[in-house]
Coordinates of C-alpha atoms and ligand atoms in Angstrom, one line a residue:
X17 CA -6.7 15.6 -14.6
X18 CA -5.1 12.8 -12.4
X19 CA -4.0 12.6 -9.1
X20 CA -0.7 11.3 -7.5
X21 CA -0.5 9.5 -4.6
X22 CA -2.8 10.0 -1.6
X23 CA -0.7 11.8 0.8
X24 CA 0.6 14.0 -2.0
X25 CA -2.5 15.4 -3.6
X26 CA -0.3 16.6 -6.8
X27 CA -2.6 16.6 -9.7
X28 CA -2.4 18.0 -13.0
X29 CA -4.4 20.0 -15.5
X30 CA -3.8 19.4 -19.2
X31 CA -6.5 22.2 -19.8
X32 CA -4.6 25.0 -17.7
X33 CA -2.3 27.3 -19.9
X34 CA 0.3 26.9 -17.2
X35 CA 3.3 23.7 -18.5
X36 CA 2.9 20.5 -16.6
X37 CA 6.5 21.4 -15.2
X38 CA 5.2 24.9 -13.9
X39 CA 2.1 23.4 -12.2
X40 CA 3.8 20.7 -10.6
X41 CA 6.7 23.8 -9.3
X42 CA 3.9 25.6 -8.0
X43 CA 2.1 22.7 -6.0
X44 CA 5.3 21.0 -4.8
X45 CA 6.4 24.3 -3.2
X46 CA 2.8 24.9 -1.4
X47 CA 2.7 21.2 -0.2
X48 CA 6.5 22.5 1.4
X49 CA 5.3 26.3 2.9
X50 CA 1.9 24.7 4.0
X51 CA 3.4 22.0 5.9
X52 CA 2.3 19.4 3.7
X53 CA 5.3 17.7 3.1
X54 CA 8.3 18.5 5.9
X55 CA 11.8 18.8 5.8
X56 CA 13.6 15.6 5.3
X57 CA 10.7 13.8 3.5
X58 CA 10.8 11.9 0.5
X59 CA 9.4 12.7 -2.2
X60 CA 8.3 9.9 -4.8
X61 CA 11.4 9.5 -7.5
X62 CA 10.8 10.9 -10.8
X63 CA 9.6 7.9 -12.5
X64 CA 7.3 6.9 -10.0
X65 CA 5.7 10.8 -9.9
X66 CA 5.4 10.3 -13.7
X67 CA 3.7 7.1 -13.9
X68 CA 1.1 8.2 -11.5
X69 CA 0.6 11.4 -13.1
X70 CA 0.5 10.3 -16.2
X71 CA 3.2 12.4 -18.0
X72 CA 6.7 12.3 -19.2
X73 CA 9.8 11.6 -16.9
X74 CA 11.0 14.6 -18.8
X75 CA 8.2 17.1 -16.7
X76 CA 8.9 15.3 -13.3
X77 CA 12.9 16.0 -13.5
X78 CA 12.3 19.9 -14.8
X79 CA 10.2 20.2 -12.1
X80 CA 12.3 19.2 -9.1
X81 CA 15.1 20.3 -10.8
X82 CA 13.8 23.8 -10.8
X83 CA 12.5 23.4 -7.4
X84 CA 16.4 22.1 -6.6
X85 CA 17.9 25.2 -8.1
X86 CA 15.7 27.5 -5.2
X87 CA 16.7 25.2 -2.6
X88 CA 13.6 23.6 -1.8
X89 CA 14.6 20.3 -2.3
X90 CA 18.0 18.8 -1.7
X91 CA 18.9 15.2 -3.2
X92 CA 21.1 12.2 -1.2
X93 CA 23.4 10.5 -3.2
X94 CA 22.0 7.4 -4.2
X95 CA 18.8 7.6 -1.8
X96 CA 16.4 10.2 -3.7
X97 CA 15.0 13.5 -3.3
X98 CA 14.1 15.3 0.0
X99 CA 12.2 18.0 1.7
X100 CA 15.2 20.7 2.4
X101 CA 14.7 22.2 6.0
X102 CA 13.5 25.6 4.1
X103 CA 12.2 27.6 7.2
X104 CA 13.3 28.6 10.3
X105 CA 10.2 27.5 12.5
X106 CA 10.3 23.7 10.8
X107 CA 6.9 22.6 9.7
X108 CA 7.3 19.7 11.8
X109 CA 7.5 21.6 15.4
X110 CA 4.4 23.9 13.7
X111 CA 1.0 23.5 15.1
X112 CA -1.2 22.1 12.3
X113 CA -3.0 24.8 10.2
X114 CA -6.1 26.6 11.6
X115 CA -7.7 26.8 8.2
X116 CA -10.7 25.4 9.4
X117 CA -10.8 28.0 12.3
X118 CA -12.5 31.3 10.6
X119 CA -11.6 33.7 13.3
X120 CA -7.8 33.1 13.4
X121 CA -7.6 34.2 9.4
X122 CA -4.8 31.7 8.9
X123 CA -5.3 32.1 5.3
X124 CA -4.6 35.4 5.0
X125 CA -1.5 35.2 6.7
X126 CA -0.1 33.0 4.4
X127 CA -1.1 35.1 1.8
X128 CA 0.3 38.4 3.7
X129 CA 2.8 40.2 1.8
X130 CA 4.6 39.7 4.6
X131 CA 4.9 35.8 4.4
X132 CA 5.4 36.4 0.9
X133 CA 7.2 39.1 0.6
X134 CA 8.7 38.8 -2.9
X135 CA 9.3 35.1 -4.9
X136 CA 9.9 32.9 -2.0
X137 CA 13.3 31.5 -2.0
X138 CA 14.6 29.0 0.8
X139 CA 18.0 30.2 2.0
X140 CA 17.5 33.8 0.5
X141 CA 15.6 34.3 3.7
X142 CA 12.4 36.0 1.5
X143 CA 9.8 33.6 2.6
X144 CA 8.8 33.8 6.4
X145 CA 6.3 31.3 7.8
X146 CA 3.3 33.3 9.9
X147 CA 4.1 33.2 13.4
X148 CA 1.2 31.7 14.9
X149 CA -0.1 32.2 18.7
X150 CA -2.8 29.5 18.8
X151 CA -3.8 29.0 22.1
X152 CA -3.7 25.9 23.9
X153 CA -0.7 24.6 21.8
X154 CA 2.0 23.2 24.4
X155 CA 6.1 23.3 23.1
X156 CA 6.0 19.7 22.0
X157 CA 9.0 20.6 20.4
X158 CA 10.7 21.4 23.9
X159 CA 10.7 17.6 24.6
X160 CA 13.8 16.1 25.1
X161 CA 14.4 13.3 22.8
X162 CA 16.6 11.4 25.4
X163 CA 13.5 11.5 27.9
X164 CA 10.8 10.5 25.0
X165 CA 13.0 7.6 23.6
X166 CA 13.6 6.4 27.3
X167 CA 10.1 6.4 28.2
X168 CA 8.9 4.5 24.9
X169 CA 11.5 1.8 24.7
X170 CA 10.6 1.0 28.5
X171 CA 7.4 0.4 26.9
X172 CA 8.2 -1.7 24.4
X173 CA 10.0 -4.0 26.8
X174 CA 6.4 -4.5 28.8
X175 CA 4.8 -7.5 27.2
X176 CA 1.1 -6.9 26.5
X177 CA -1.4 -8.0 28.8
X178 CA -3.7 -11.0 28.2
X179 CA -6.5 -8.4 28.3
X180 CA -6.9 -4.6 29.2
X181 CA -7.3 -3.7 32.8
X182 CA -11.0 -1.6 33.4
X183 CA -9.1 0.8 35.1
X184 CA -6.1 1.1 33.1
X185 CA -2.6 -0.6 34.4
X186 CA -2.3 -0.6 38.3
X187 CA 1.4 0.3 38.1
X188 CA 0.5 3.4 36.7
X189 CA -2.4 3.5 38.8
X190 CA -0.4 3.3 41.7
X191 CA 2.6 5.6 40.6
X192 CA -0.2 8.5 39.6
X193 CA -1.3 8.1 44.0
X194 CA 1.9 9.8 44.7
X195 CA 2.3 12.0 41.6
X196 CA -1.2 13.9 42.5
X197 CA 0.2 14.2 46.1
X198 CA 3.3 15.7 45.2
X199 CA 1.9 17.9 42.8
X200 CA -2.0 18.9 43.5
X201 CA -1.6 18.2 47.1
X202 CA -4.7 15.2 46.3
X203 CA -5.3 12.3 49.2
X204 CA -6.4 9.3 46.8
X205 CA -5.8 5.4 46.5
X206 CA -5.5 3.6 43.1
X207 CA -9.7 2.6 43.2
X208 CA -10.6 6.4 42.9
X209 CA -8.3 6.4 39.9
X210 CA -9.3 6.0 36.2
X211 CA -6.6 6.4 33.7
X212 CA -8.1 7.6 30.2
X213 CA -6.9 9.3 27.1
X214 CA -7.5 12.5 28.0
X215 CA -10.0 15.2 29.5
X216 CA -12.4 14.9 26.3
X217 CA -12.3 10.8 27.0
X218 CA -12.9 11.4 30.7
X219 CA -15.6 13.9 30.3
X220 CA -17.4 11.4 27.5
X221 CA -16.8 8.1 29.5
X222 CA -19.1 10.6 32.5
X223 CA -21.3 12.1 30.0
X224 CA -22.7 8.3 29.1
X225 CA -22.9 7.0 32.7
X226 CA -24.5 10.3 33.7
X227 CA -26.0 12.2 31.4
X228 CA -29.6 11.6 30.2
X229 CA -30.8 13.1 27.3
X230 CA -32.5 16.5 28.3
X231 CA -30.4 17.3 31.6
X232 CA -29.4 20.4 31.9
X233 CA -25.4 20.6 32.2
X234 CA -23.8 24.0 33.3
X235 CA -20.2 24.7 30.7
X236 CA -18.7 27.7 31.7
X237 CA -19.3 31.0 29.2
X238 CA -17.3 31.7 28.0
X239 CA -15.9 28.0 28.0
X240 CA -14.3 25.0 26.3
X241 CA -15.8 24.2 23.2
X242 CA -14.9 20.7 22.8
X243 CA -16.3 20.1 26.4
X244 CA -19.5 21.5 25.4
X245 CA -19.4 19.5 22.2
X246 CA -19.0 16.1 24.1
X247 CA -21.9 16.9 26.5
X248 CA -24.3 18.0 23.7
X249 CA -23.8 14.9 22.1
X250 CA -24.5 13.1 25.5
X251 CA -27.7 14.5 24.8
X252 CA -27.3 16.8 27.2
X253 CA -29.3 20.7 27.3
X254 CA -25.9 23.2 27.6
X255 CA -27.0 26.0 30.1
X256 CA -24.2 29.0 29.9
X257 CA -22.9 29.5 33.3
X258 CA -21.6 33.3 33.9
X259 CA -17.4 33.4 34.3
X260 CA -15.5 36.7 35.7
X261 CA -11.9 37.2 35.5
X262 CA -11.9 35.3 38.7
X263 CA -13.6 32.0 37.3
X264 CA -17.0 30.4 37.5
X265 CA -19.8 32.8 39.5
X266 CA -21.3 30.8 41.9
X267 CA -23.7 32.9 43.1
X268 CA -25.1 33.3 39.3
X269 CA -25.5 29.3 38.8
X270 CA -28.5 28.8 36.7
X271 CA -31.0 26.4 38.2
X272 CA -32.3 22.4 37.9
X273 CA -28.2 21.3 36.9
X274 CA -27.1 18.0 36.6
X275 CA -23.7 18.7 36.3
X276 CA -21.4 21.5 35.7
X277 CA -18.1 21.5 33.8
X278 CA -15.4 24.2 35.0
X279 CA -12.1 24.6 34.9
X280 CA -11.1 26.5 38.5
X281 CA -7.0 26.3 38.0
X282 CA -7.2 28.3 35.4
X283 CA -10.5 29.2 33.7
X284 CA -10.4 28.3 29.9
X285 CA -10.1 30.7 27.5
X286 CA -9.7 34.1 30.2
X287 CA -7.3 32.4 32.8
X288 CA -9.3 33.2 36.3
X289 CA -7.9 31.5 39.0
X290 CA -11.1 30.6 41.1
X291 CA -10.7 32.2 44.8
X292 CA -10.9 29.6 48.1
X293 CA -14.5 31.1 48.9
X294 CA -16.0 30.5 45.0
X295 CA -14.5 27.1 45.9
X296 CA -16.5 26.5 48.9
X297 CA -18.9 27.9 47.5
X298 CA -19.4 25.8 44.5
X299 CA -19.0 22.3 46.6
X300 CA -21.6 23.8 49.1
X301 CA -23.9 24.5 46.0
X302 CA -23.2 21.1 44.4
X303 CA -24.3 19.6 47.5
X304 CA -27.3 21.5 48.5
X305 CA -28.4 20.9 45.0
X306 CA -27.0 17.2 44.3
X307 CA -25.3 18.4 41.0
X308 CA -22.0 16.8 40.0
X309 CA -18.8 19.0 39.2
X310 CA -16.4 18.1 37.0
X311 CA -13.1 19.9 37.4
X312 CA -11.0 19.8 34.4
X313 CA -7.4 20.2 35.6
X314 CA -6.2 20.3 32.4
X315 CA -3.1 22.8 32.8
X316 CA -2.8 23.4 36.6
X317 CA 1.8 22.6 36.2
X318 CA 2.2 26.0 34.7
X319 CA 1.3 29.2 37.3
X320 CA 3.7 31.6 37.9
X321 CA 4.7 33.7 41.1
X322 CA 1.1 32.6 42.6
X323 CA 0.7 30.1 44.9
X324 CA -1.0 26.6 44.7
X325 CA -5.2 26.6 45.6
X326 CA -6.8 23.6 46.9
X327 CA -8.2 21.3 43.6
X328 CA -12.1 21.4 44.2
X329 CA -12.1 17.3 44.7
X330 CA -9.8 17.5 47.8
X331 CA -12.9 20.3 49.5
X332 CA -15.8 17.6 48.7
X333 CA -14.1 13.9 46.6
X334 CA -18.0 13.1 46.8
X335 CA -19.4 15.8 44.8
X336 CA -16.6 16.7 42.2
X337 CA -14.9 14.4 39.6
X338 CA -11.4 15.6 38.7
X339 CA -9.8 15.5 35.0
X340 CA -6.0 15.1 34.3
X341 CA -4.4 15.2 31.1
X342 CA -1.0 15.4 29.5
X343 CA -1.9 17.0 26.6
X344 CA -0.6 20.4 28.5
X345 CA 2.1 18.9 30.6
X346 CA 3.8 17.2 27.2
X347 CA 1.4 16.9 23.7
X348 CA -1.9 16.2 23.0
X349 CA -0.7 13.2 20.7
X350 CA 0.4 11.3 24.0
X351 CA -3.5 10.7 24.3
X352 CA -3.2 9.7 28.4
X353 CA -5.0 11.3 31.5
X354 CA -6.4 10.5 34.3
X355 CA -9.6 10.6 36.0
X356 CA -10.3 10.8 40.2
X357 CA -13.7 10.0 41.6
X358 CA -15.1 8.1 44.2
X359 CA -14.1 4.4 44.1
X360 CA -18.0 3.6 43.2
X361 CA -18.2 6.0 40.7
X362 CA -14.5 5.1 39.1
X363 CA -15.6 1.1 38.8
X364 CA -19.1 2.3 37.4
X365 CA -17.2 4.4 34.5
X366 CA -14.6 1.4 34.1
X367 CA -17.7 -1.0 33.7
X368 CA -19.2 0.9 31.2
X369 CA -15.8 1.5 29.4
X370 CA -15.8 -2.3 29.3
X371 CA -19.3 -2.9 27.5
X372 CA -18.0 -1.0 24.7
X373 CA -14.8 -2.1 24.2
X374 CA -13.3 0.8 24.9
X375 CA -9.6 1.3 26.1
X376 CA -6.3 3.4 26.3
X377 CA -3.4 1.9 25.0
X378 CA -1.0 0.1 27.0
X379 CA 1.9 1.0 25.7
X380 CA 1.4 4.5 26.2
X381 CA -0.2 3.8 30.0
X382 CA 3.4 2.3 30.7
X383 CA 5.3 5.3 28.5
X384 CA 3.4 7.3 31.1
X385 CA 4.3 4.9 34.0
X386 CA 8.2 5.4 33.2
X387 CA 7.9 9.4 32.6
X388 CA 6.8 9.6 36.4
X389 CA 8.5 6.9 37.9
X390 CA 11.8 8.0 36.4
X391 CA 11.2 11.8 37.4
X392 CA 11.7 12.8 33.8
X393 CA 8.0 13.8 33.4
X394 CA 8.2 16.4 36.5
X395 CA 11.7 17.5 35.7
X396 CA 10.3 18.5 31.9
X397 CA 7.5 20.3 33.5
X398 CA 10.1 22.6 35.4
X399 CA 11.7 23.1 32.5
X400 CA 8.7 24.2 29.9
X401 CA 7.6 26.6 32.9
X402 CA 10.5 28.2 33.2
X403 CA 10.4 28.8 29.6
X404 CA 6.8 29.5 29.6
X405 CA 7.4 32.0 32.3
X406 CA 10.4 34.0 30.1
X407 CA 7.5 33.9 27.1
X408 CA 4.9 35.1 28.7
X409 CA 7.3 37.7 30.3
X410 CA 7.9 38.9 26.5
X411 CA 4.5 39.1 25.9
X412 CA 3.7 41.0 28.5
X413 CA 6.3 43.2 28.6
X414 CA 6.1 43.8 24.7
X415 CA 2.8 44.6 25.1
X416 CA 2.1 47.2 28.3
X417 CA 0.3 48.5 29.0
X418 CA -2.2 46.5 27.0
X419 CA -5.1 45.0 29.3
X420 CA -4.4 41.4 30.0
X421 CA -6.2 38.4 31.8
X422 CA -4.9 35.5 33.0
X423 CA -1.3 36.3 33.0
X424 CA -0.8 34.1 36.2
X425 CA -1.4 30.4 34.7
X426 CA -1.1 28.4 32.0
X427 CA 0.2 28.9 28.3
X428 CA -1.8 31.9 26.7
X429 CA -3.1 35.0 27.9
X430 CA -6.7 37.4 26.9
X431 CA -5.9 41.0 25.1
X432 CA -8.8 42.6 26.4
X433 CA -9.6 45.9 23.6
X434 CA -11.1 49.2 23.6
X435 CA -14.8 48.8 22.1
X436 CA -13.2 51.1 19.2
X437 CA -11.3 48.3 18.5
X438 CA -13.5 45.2 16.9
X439 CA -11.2 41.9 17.7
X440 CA -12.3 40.3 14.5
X441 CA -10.7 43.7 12.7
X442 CA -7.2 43.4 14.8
X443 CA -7.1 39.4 14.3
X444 CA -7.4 40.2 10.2
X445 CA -5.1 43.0 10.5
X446 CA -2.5 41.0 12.3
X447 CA -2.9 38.1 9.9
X448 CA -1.7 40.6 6.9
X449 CA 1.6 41.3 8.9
X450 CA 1.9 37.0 9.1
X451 CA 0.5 36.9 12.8
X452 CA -2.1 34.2 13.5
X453 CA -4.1 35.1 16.5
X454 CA -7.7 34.2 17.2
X455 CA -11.0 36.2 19.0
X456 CA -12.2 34.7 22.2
X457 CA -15.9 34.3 19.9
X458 CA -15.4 30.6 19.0
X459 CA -15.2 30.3 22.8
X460 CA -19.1 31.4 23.8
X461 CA -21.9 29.2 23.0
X462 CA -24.3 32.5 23.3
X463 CA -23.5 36.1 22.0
X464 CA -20.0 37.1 22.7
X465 CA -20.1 40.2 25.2
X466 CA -15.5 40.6 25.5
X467 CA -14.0 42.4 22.8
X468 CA -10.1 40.7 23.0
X469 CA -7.9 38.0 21.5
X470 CA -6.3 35.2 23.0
X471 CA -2.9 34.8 22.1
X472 CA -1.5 31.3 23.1
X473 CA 2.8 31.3 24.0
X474 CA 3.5 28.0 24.7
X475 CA 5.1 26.9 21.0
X476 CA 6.4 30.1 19.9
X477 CA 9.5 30.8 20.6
X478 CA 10.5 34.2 22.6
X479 CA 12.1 36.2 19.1
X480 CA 9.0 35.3 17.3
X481 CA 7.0 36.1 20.1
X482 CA 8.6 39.9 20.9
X483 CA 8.3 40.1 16.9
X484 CA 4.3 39.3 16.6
X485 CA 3.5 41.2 20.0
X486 CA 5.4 44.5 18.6
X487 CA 2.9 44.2 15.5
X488 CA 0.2 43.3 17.6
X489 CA 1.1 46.4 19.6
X490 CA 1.2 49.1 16.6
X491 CA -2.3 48.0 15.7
X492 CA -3.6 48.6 19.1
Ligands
LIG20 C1 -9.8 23.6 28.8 C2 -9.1 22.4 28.2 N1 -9.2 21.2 28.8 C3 -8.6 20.1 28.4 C4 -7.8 20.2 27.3 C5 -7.0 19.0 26.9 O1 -7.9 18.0 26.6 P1 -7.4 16.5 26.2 O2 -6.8 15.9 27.5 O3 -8.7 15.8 25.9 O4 -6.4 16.6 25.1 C6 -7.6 21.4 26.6 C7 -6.8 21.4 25.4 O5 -6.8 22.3 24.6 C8 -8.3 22.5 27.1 O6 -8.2 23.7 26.5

């Protein structure tokens, strides 16, 4: 058995009764539907593919000749054989694969006879990729090029520093003072602000100042897992903390917390928008009981016909952190966000970040920089809601009068089920129709006690969407 190069894991199996040219067909086009290889790659010439696999020439060219014939490949004169764009949702605008997610059953909706549905054949229209409402997963490909390129060559004209600034670049710094006032209604100066590479950087670079090994943190339940997972490895003793489709309970706070993680703008996974008194509330308990809150803002942009509530850090800057990302706003793969404290607590965390050597790149910090400065950044964001808004609209609408939470904010929404109706049952159900959605279980550290799916909007677009919520809706 040999393998071909790393990044295309062909290999074959002189053993299997299958030719070398069939086996090779069958792998190249899963690399293609799997999002292994996108459109418009290049694929190693036929000589090259030989040498490393160790077989004739004559193997290679039957193979991508076949795979030429059924239009999953394409050849350029002269420059070698591509990917052909063989979908209609390219691979490239796809969310990665949730294979390693068990209770989104992405698996089996690749293997649905409706993804299947007879021999796939590119062009003939046969094949249809699953139509996947992940959660969490922003319209990266709703970026406009023009804006990206712009802010990125603005970058590249910056020269790099003689060293990385604790804090992150002043400019930026500086231009983020009047971004957080124009859009979160926040009073800060540049020393309460820490720019980092996200909320999960943030809430790590305050988990190994704070945290000691033993304290008790409070993570909302159900909450965010990767949250959770940075404070356990802080050392930290999670404590479930009780969430209503308004938000966080205050009343029901568990006792002896260090800190407590939440998400008020819109509670993550059922979308509760925490009411002004559960506000006060919480900053009143937080000070009676000297606990820190961390308030991840992480997709506060996107509400819809609701009107703005005060971020916890303007009712109490002394007892809350706030978190900023724009993993929500543009992608995840920007890796930037911002952090607002005190001005002690922001030097302390820029200290530490120092110790270790660790930093947030510079040319993304000015990328950043020139998305605000030029307006671009908030002029997207109006955009993406408005198209968020028509999505969820579908969603909604395609659905009544199916229970949802958390229709209000953000870029997913809960489909709370009748107890007849076990989530993990509709999730696999959809998943043979090609639908990927996922139970709300991964999202409680403790026993799950809410029978519903979550099913994100933000990357599918609206035909897609009216298509996988009229399956959804038979099955309920
Ligand atoms: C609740 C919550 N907070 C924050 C984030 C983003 O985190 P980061 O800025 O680390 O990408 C996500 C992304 O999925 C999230 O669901």
């Amino acid at each position: 058995m040999t393998t071909s190069r790393a990044d295309l894991p062909l290999v074959v199996d002189r053993a299997d009764p299958s030719s070398l040219a069939a086996q090779l067909i069958t792998q190249l086009r899963t690399a293609v539907t799997s999002g292994l290889v996108l459109a418009g790659e290049r694929l190693p010439s036929s000589r090259e593919l030989a040498a490393t696999l160790g077989v004739s020439r004559t193997v290679v060219t039957t193979a991508y000749t076949q795979l030429f014939a059924e239009g999953w490949l394409e050849g350029r004169h002269g420059a070698g054989t591509y990917v052909a764009n063989v979908t209609s949702a390219p691979a490239a605008a796809r969310p990665p694969a949730l294979s390693s997610v068990p209770d989104c059953a992405i698996e089996q909706a690749m293997a649905s006879p409706m993804a299947q549905s007879s021999t796939p054949r590119p062009g003939g229209g046969a094949f249809r990729a699953p139509i996947e409402l992940r959660p969490g997963v922003p319209w990266a490909a709703g970026i406009e090029p023009g804006m990206w390129r712009r802010a990125w060559r603005h970058a590249g004209t910056r020269p790099p520093s003689f060293w990385p600034d604790e804090l992150g670049v002043p400019g930026l710094r500086a231009e983020l003072v009047h971004y957080l006032r124009r859009s979160r209604a926040l009073n800060v100066t540049p020393d309460q602000i820490l720019i980092t590479r996200g909320v999960a950087n943030g809430l790590t670079a305050i988990a190994a100042a704070l945290v000691r090994p033993g304290d008790r943190v409070g993570v909302e339940e159900p909450g965010y897992q990767s949250a959770r997972e940075v404070l356990r490895r802080a050392g930290a003793e999670i404590v479930p903390c009780l969430v209503d489709e308004h938000g966080i309970v205050p009343g029901e706070l568990p006792a002896g917390l260090r800190l407590l993680y939440t998400t008020p703008a819109h509670q993550y996974p059922l979308g509760g928008r925490l009411p002004v008194t559960r506000r006060q509330a919480l900053t009143a308990w937080a000070r009676a009981t000297g606990a820190l809150i961390v308030e991840d803002d992480y997709d506060g942009e996107f509400r819809y016909d609701v009107a703005p509530l005060p971020a916890l850090y303007s009712m109490d800057p002394e007892a809350v952190v706030y978190l900023g990302t724009t993993s929500k706003m543009l992608t995840p793969v920007m890796g930037t966000g911002w952090l607002v404290a005190s001005p002690g607590l922001v030097s302390l965390l820029g200290r530490r970040r120092t110790e270790i050597s660790e930093r947030v790149p510079e040319p993304a910090q000015y990328a950043l920089l020139a998305l605000l400065s030029s307006g671009d950044l908030e002029r997207h964001v109006r955009r993406v809601r408005l198209e968020y808004a028509r999505r969820r609209a579908v969603l909604v609408e395609t659905l009544a009068p199916a229970r949802l939470l958390g229709d209000t904010a953000g870029m997913h929404v809960v489909l709370e089920l009748p107890p007849d109706r076990p989530a993990a049952g509709i999730v696999a159900a959809a998943a043979q129709q090609g639908v990927v959605v996922c139970t709300v279980d991964r999202y409680y550290a403790g026993r799950p006690t809410l029978n519903a799916i979550a099913l994100g909007y933000g990357a599918t677009p609206r035909a897609q969407l009216r298509q996988a919520a009229t399956i959804l809706r038979a099955l309920l």
